[in-house]
Short mmCIF file of C-alpha atoms in Angstrom, two decimals:
data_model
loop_
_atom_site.label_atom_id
_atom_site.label_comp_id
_atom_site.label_asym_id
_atom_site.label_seq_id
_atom_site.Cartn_x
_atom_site.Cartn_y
_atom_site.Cartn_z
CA UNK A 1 65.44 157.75 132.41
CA UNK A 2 67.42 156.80 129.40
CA UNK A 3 66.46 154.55 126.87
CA UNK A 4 69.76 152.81 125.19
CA UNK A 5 70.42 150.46 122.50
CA UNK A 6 72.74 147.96 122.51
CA UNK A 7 74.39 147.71 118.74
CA UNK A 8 75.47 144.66 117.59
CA UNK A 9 77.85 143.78 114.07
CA UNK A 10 79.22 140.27 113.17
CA UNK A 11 79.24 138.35 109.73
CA UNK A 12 77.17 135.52 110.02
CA UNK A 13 78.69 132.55 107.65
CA UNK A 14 75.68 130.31 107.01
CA UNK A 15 73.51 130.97 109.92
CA UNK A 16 71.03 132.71 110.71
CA UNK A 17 68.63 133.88 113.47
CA UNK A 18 71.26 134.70 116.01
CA UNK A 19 69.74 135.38 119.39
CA UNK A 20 70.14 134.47 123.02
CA UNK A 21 69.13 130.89 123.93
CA UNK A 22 66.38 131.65 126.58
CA UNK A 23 64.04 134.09 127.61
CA UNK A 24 66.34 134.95 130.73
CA UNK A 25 69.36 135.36 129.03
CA UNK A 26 72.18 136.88 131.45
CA UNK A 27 73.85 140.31 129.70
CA UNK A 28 77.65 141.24 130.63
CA UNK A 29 78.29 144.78 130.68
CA UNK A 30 80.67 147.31 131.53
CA UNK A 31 78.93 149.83 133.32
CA UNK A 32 79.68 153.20 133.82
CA UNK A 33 77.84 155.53 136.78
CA UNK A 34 76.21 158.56 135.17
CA UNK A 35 76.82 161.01 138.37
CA UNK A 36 80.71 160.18 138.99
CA UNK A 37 81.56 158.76 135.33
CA UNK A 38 83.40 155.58 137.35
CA UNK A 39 83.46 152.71 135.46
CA UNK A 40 82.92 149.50 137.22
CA UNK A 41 85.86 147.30 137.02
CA UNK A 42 83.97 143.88 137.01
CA UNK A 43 81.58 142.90 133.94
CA UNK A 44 78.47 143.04 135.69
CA UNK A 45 75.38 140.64 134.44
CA UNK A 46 71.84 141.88 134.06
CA UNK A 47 69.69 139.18 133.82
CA UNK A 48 65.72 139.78 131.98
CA UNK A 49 64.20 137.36 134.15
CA UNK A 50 65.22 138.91 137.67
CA UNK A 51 63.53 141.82 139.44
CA UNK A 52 64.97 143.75 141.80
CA UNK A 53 63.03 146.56 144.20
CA UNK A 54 64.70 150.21 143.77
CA UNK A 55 65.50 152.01 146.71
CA UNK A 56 62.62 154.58 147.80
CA UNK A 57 60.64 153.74 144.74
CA UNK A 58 57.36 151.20 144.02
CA UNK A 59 59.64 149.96 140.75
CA UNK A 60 61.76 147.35 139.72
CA UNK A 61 64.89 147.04 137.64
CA UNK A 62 66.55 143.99 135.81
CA UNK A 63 69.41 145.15 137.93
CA UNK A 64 69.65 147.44 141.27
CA UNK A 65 73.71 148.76 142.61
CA UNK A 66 75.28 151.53 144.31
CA UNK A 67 78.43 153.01 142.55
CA UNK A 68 81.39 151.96 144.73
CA UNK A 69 82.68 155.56 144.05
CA UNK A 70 79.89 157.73 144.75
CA UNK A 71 77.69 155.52 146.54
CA UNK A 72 74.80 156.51 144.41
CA UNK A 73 72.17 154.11 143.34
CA UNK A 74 71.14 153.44 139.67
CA UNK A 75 69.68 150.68 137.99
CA UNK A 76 69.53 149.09 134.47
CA UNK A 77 65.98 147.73 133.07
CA UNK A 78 65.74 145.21 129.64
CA UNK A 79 62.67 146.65 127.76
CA UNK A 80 60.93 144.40 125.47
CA UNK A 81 62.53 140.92 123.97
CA UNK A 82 66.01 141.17 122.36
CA UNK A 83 65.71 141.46 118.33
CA UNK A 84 67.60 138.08 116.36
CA UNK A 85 70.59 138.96 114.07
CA UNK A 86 69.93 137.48 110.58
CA UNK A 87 71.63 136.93 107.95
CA UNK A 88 70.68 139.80 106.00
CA UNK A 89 71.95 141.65 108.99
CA UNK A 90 75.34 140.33 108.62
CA UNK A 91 78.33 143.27 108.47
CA UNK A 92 76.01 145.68 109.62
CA UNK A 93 75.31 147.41 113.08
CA UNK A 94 71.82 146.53 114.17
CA UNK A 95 70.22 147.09 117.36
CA UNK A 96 69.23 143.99 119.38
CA UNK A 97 68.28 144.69 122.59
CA UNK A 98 67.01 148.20 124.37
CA UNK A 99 67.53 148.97 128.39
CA UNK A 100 66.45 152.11 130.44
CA UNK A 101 69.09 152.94 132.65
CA UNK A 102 68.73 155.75 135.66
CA UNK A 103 72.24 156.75 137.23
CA UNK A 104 74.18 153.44 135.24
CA UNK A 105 74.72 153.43 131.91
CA UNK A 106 76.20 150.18 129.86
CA UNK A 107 79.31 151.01 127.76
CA UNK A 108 80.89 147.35 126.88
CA UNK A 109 79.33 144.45 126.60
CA UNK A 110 81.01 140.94 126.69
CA UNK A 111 78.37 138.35 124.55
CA UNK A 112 79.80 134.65 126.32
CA UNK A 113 77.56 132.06 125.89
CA UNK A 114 74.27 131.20 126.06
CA UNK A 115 73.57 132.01 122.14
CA UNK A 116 71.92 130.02 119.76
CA UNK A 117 71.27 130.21 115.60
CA UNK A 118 69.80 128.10 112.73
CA UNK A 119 71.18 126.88 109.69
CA UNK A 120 70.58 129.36 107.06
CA UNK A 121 69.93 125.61 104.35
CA UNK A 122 69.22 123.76 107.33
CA UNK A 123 66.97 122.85 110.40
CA UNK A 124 70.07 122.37 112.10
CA UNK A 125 70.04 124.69 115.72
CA UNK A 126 73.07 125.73 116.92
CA UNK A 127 73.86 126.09 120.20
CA UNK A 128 76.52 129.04 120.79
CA UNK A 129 79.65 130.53 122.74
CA UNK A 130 80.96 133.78 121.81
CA UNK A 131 83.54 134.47 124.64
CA UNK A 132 86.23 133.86 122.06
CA UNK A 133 84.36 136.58 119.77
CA UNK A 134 84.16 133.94 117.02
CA UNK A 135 82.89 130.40 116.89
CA UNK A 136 83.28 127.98 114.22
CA UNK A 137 81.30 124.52 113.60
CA UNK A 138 80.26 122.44 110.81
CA UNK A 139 76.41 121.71 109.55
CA UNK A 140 76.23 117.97 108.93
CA UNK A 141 72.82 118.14 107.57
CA UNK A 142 73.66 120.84 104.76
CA UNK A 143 77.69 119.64 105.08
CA UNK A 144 78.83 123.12 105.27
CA UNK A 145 81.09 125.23 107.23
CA UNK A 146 78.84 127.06 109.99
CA UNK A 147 80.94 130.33 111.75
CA UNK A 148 80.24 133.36 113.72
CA UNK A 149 82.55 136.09 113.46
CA UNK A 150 84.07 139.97 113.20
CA UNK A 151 82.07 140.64 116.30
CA UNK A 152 81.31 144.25 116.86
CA UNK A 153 79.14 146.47 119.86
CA UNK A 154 78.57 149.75 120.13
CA UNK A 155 76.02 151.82 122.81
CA UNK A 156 73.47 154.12 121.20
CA UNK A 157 70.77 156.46 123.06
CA UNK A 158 67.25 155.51 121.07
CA UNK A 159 63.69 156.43 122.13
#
């Protein structure tokens, strides 16, 4: 088992507190299989409120699939709750969100929507799409331009 972090980089422009939406926010990776090194050619979604039984095992994973090379299983587990990206994060790589993978290992990540952030002068909550890999709004209540952008990922093994 492999314990990998998920690195995340953006400049927040005055927001704050970026983090998914719900509690069973859907991830899109790229995933690669650790025995064959095929990469799956769909973005595949792992989802932190769904459990799935592993094959010949008492566990469960966030997500369960056989590589359509090899045919080996592997799955990919969310551990803990994913980590919000403040402002004080902003241009810097910061991990927000750790997985244990066996046999599948994430290496892209697509953020799409589901997102949401506060004002950083404001109560004003933000509701977010990043599938453009920017977004752009305006906070009425502290009449500033709100934006999200110079999105950045990278994969990191962590214990």
């Amino acid at each position: 088992m492999v314990k990998i972090s998920l690195l995340f980089q953006a400049e927040l422009n005055n927001v704050t507190d970026l983090r998914p939406a719900d509690e069973d926010h859907s991830w899109n990776f790229k995933i690669e299989c650790t025995s064959c090194r095929e990469i799956d050619p769909n973005v595949i979604t792992v989802t932190a409120g769904e459990e799935n039984k592993i094959s010949g095992s008492r566990g469960d994973a966030n997500l369960v699939m056989k590589c359509k090379n090899c045919k080996r299983e592997g799955s990919i587990t969310i551990v803990g709750k994913p980590e919000p990206y403040t402002a004080d994060d902003s241009g810097q790589m910061k991990p927000i969100l750790t997985v244990e993978c066996r046999g599948l290992e994430p290496v892209g990540f697509e953020p799409r929507d589901g997102w949401e952030a506060k004002g950083i002068d404001s109560p004003t909550l933000f509701q977010i799409d990043l599938s453009e890999g920017e977004w752009y709004d305006y906070d009425e209540n502290a009449a500033i331009d709100v934006s999200i952008n110079e999105l950045k990922f990278e994969f990191v093994r962590s214990k």
